CSV table of C-alpha atoms and ligand atoms in Angstrom, one decimal:
chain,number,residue,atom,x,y,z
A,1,UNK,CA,108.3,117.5,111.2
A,2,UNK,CA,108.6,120.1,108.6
A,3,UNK,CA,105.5,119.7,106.5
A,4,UNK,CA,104.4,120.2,102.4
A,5,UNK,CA,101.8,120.4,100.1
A,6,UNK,CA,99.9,117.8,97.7
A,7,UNK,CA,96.6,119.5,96.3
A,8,UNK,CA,94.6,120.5,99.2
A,9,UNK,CA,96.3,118.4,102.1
A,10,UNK,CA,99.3,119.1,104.1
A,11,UNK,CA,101.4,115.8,104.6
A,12,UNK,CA,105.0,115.3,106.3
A,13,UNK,CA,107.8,116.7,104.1
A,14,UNK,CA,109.2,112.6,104.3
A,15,UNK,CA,106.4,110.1,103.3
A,16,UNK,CA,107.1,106.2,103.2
A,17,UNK,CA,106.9,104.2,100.3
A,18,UNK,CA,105.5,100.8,100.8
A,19,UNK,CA,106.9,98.7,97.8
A,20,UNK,CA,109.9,97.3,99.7
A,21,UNK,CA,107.6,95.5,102.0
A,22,UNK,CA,105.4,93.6,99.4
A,23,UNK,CA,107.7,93.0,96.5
A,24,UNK,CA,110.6,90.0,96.2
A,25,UNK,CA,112.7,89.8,99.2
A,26,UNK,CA,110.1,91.3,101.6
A,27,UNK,CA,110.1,90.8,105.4
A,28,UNK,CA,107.6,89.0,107.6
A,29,UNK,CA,104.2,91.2,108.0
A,30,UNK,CA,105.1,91.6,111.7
A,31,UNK,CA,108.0,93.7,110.2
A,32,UNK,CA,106.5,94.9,107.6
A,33,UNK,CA,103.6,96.9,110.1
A,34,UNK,CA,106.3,97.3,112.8
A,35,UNK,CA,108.0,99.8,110.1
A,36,UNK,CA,104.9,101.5,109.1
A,37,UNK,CA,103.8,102.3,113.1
A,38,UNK,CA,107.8,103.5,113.3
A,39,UNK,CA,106.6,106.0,110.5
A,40,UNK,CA,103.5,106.8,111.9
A,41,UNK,CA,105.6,107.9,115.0
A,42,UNK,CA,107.9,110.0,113.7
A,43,UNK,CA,105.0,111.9,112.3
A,44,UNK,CA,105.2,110.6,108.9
A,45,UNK,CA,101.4,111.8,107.0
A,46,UNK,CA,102.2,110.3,103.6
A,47,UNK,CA,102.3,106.6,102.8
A,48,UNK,CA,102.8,105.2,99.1
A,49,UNK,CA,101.9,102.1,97.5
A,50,UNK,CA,99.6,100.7,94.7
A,51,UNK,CA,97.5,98.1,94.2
A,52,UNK,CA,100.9,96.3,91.9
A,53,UNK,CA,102.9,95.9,95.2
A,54,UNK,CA,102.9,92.4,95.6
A,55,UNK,CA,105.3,89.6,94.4
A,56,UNK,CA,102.7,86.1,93.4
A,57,UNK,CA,100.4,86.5,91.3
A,58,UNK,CA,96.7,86.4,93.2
A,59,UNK,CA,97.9,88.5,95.6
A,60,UNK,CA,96.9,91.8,93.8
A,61,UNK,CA,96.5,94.4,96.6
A,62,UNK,CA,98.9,93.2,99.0
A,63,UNK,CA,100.8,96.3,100.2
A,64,UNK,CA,97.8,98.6,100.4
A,65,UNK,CA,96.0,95.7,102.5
A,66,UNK,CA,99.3,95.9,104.6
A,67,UNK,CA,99.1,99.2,105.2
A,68,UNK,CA,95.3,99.5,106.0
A,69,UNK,CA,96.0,97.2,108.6
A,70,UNK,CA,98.6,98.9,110.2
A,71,UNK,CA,96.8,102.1,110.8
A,72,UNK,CA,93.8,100.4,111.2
A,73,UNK,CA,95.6,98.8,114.1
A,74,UNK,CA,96.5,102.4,115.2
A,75,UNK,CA,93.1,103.6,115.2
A,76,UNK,CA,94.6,106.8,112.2
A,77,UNK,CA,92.1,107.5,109.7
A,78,UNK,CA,92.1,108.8,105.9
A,79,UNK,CA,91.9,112.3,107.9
A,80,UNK,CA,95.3,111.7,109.6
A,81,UNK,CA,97.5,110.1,106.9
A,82,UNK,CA,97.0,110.1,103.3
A,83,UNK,CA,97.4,106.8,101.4
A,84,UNK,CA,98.5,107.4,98.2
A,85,UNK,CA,97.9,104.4,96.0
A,86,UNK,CA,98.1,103.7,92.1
A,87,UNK,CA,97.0,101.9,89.2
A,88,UNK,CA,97.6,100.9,85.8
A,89,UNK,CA,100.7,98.2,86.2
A,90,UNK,CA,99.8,94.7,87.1
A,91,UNK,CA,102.2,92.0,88.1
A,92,UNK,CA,101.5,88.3,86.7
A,93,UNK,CA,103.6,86.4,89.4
A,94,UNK,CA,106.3,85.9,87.2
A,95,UNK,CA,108.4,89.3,88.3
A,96,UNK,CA,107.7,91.2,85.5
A,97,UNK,CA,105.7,94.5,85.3
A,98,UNK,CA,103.0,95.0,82.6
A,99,UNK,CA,100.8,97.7,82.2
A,100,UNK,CA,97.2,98.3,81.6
A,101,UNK,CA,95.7,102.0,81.0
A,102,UNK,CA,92.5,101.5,79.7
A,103,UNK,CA,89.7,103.9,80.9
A,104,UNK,CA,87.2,101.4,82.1
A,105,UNK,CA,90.3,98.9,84.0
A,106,UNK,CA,91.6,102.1,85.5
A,107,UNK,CA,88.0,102.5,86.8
A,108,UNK,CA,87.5,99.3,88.5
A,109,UNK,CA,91.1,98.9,89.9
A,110,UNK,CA,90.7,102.4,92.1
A,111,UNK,CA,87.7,101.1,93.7
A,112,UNK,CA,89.2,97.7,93.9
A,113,UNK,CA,92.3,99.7,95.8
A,114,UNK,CA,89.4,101.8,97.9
A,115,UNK,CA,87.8,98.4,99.4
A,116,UNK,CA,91.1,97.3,100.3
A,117,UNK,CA,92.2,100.3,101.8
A,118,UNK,CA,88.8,100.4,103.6
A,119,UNK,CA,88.1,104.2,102.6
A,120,UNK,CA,85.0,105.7,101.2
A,121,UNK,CA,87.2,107.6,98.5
A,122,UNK,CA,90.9,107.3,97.8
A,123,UNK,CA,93.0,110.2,99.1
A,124,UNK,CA,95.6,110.5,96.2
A,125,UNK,CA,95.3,107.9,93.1
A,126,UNK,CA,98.0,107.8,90.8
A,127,UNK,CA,98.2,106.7,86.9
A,128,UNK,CA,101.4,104.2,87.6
A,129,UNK,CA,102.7,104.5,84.2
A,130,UNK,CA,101.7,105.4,80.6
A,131,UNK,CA,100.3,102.5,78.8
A,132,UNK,CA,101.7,103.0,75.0
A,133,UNK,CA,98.7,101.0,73.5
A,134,UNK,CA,96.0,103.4,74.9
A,135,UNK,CA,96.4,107.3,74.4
A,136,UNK,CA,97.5,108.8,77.4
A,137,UNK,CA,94.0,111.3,77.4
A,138,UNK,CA,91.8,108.1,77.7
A,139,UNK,CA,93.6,107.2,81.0
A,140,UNK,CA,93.7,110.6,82.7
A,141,UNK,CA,90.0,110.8,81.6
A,142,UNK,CA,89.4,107.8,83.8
A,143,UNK,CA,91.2,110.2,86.3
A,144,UNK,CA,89.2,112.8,85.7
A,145,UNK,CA,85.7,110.7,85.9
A,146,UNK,CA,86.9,109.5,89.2
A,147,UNK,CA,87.6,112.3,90.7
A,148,UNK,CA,84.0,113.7,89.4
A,149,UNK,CA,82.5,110.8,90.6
A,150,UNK,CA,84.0,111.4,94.1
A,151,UNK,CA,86.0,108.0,94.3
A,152,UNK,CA,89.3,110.0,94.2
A,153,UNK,CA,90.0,112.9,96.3
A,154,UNK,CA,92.7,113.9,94.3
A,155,UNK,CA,94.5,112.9,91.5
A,156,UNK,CA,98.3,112.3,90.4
A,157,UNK,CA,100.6,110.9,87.6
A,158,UNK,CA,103.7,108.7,87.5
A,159,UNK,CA,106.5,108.3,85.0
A,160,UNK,CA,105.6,110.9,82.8
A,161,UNK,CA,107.5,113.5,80.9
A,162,UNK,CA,107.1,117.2,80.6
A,163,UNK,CA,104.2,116.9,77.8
A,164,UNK,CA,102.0,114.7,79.5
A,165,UNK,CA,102.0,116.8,83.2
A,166,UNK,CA,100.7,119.1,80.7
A,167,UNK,CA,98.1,117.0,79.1
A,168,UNK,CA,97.1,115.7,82.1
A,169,UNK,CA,96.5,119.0,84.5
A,170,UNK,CA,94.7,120.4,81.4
A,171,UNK,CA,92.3,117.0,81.1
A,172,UNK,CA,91.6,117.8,85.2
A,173,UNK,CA,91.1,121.0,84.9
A,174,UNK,CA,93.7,122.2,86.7
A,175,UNK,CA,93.5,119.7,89.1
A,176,UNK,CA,96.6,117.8,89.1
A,177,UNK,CA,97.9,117.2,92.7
A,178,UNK,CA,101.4,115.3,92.1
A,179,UNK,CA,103.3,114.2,90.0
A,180,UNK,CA,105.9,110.6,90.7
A,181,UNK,CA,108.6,110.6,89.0
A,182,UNK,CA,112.4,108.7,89.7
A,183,UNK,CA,114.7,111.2,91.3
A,184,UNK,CA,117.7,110.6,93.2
A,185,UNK,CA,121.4,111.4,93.6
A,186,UNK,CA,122.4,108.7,90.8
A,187,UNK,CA,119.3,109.2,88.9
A,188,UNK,CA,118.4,112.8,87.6
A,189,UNK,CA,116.3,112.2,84.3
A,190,UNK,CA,113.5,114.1,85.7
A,191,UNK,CA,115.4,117.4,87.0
A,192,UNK,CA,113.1,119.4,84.0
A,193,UNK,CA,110.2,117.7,85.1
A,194,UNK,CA,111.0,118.8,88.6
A,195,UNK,CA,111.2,122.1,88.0
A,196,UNK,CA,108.3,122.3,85.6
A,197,UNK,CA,106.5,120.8,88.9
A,198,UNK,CA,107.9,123.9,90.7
A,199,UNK,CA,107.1,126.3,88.4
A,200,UNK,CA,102.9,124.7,88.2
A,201,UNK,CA,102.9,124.3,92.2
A,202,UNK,CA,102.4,120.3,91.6
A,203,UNK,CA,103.5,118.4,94.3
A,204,UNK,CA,106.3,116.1,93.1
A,205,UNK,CA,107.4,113.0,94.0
A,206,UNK,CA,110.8,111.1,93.7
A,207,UNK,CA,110.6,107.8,93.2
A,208,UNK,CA,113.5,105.6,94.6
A,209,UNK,CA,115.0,108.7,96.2
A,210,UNK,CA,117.6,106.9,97.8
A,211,UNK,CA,118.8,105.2,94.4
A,212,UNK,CA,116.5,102.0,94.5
A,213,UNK,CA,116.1,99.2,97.1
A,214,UNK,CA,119.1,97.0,95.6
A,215,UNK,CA,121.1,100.5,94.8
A,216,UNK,CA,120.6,102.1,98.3
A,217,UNK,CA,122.7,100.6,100.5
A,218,UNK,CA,125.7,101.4,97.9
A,219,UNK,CA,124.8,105.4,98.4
A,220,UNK,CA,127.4,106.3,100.4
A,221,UNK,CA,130.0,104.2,98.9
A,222,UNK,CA,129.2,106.0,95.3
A,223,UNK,CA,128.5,109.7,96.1
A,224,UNK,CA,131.2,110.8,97.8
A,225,UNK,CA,129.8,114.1,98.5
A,226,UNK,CA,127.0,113.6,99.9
A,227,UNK,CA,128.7,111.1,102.0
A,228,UNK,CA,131.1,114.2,103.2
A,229,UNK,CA,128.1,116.0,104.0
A,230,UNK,CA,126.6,113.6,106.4
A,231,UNK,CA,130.3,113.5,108.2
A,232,UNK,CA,129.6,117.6,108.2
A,233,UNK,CA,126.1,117.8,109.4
A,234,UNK,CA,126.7,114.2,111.8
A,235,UNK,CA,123.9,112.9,109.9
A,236,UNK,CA,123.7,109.7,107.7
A,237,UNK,CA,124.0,110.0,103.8
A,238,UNK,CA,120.6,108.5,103.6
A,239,UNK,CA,119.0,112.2,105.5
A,240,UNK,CA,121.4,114.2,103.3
A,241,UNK,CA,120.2,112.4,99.7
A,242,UNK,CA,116.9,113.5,101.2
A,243,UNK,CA,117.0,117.0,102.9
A,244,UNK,CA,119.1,117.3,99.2
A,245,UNK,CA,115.7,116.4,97.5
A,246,UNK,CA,113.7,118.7,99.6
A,247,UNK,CA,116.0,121.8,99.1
A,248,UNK,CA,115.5,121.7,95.1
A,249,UNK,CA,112.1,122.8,95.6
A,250,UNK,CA,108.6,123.4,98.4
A,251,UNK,CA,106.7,120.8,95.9
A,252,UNK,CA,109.2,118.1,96.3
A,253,UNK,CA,108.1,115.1,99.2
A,254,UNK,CA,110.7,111.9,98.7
A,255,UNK,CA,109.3,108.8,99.4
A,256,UNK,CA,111.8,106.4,100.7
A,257,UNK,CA,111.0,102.7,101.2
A,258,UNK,CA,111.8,101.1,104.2
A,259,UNK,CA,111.4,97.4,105.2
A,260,UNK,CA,113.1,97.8,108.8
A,261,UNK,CA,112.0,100.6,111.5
A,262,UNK,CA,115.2,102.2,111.7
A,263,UNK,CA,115.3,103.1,107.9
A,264,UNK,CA,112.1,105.0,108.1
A,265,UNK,CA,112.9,106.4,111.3
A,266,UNK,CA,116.6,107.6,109.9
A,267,UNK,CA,115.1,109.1,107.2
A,268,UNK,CA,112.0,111.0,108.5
A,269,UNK,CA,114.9,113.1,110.0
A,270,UNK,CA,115.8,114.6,106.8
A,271,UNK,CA,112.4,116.7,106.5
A,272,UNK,CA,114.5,118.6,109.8
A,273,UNK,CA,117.7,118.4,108.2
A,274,UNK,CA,118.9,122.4,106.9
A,275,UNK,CA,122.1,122.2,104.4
A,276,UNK,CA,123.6,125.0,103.4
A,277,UNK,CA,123.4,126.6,100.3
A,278,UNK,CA,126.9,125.7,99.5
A,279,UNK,CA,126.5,122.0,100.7
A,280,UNK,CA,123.2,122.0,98.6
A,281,UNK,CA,125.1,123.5,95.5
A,282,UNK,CA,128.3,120.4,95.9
A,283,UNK,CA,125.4,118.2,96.1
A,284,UNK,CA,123.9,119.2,92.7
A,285,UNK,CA,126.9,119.3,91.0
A,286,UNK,CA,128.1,116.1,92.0
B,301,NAP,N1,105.9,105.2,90.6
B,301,NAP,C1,106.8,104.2,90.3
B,301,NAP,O1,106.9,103.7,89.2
B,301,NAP,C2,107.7,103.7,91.4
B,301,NAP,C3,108.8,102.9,91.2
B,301,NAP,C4,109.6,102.5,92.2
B,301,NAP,C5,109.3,102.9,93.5
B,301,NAP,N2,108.2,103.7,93.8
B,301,NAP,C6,107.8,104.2,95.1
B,301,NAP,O2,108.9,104.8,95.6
B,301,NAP,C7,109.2,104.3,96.9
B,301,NAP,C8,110.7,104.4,97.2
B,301,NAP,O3,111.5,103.7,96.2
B,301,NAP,P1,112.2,102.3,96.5
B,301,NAP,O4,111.6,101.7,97.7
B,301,NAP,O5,112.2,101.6,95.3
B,301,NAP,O6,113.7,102.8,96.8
B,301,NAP,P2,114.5,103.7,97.7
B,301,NAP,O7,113.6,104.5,98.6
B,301,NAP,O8,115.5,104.5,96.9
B,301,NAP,O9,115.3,102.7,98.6
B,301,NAP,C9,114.6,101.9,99.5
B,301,NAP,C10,115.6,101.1,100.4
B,301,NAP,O10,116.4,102.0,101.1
B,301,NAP,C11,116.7,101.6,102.3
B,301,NAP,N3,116.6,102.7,103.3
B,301,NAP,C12,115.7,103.7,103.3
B,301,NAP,N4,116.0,104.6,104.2
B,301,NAP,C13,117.2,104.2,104.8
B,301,NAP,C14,118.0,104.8,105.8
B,301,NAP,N5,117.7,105.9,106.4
B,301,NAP,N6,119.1,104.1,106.1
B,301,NAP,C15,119.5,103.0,105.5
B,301,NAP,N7,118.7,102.4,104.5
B,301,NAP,C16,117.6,103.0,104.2
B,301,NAP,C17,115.6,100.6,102.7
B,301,NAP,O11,116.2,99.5,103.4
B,301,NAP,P3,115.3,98.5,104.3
B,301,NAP,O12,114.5,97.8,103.3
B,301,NAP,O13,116.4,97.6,104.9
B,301,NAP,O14,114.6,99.3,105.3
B,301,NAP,C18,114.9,100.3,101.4
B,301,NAP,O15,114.9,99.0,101.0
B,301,NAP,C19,108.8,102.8,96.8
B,301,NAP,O16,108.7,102.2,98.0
B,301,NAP,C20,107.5,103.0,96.1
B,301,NAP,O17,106.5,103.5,97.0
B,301,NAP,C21,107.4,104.1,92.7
């Protein structure tokens, strides 16, 4: 599996987002941890969730306690895969999203998410999403305390624009390991923030790379181009969207969600995928 960069860690060019098997409409567990061993064997390094994957409320944690049991259960350590989690969005049960940015919750909800993931320090922890009733500095300052403090290995940001990869790599110092943004072939808001990603060497993340988890299973069916592709290369649309992704640029590691085996094990086959620069050009412009 061809692999990529976030900060100081090389992780599988195809990482696996966790939110489709915590959120409304998820499968049984035994699913749920059958999909996540599929990753782990077709050499998938990366895993994302956050500590707001869960559908009651009570339930806080339950994708990244998913997940730590599944490698736990495979005996593959912090060393072996990186677990990137996030904070700063909360869930109240009621299927709405809220957010929460402030310094000193930021500070207790990463080593809430280290317990559950059962690691000394958190490989990658995220800032889910700017909170507009707390300046963005005071929440990468958390960031930056908790990477001082040795509870984060590395830090990241999500849903942010151009400006605030800015802010935030110059509150850390430089340190800024990824950036999450959504990026797929029906969403492309976040094509400048891409490149800007590029241009600093910050890993960066698309975020429902395949269009969402309602959206997804409409991909071929909407992109028509990407849907001749796959009957070029033999390949599903699902791989192209993805070895599409990871053509625009070395920083850029999709994350697809998966709920069933066979998605994740599909779509670890686009980090192999090669299109051609004319396929990835109709792909762009489509
Ligand atoms: N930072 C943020 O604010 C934010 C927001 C949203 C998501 N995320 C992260 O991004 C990850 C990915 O986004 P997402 O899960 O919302 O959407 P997505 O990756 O665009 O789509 C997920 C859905 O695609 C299906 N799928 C995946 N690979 C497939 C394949 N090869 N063939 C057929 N179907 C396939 C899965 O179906 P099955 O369920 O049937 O396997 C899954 O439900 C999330 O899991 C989460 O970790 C972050």
């Amino acid at each position: 599996m061809q692999q990529r960069t976030i900060g100081d860690r090389s992780v599988s060019a195809i990482g696996l987002g966790g939110m489709p098997m915590s959120i409304e409409g998820r499968p049984d567990e035994a699913r749920s941890v059958a999909t996540i061993h599929a990753a782990l064997d077709a050499g998938v390094t990366l895993i994302d969730t956050a500590d707001a994957y869960h559908r009651d409320a009570g339930e806080v944690g339950h994708n990244e306690s998913l997940i730590a049991r599944a490698l736990r259960e495979r005996g593959a350590g912090p060393d072996e895969v990186l677990v990137a989690t996030k904070g700063g969005h909360l869930r109240p049960g009621d299927g709405s999203w809220t957010k929460n940015g402030r310094p000193e919750y930021l500070k207790e909800a990463a080593k809430a998410s280290a317990k559950r993931l059962g690691v000394e320090a958190i490989g990658l922890y995220q800032f889910h999403r700017p909170d507009p009733d707390v300046p963005y500095a005071d929440s990468i300052g958390a960031l930056r305390d908790l990477l001082d403090e040795g509870v984060i290995l590395a830090a990241g940001i999500s849903n942010a624009d151009i400006a605030q990869i800015d802010e935030a790599n110059e509150i850390l110092g430089g340190r800024l390991a990824s950036v999450q943004n959504q990026f797929s072939p029906r969403f492309r808001s976040s094509e400048g923030e891409l490149e800007h990603c590029a241009k600093l060497g910050v890993a960066f993340l698309p975020w429902s790379p395949l269009g969402g988890i309602r959206n997804a299973p409409e991909l071929g069916s909407r992109h028509a181009a990407f849907n001749e592709v796959a009957a070029e290369t033999g390949t599903s649309v699902y791989q192209v969207a993805l070895a599409w992704q990871l053509a625009l640029a070395p920083v850029v590691v999709p994350i697809p969600g998966a709920s069933r085996p066979e998605s994740i094990r599909d779509s670890a086959g686009a980090a192999d995928l090669e299109l051609t620069p004319a396929q990835i050009a109709r792909l762009s412009a489509a």
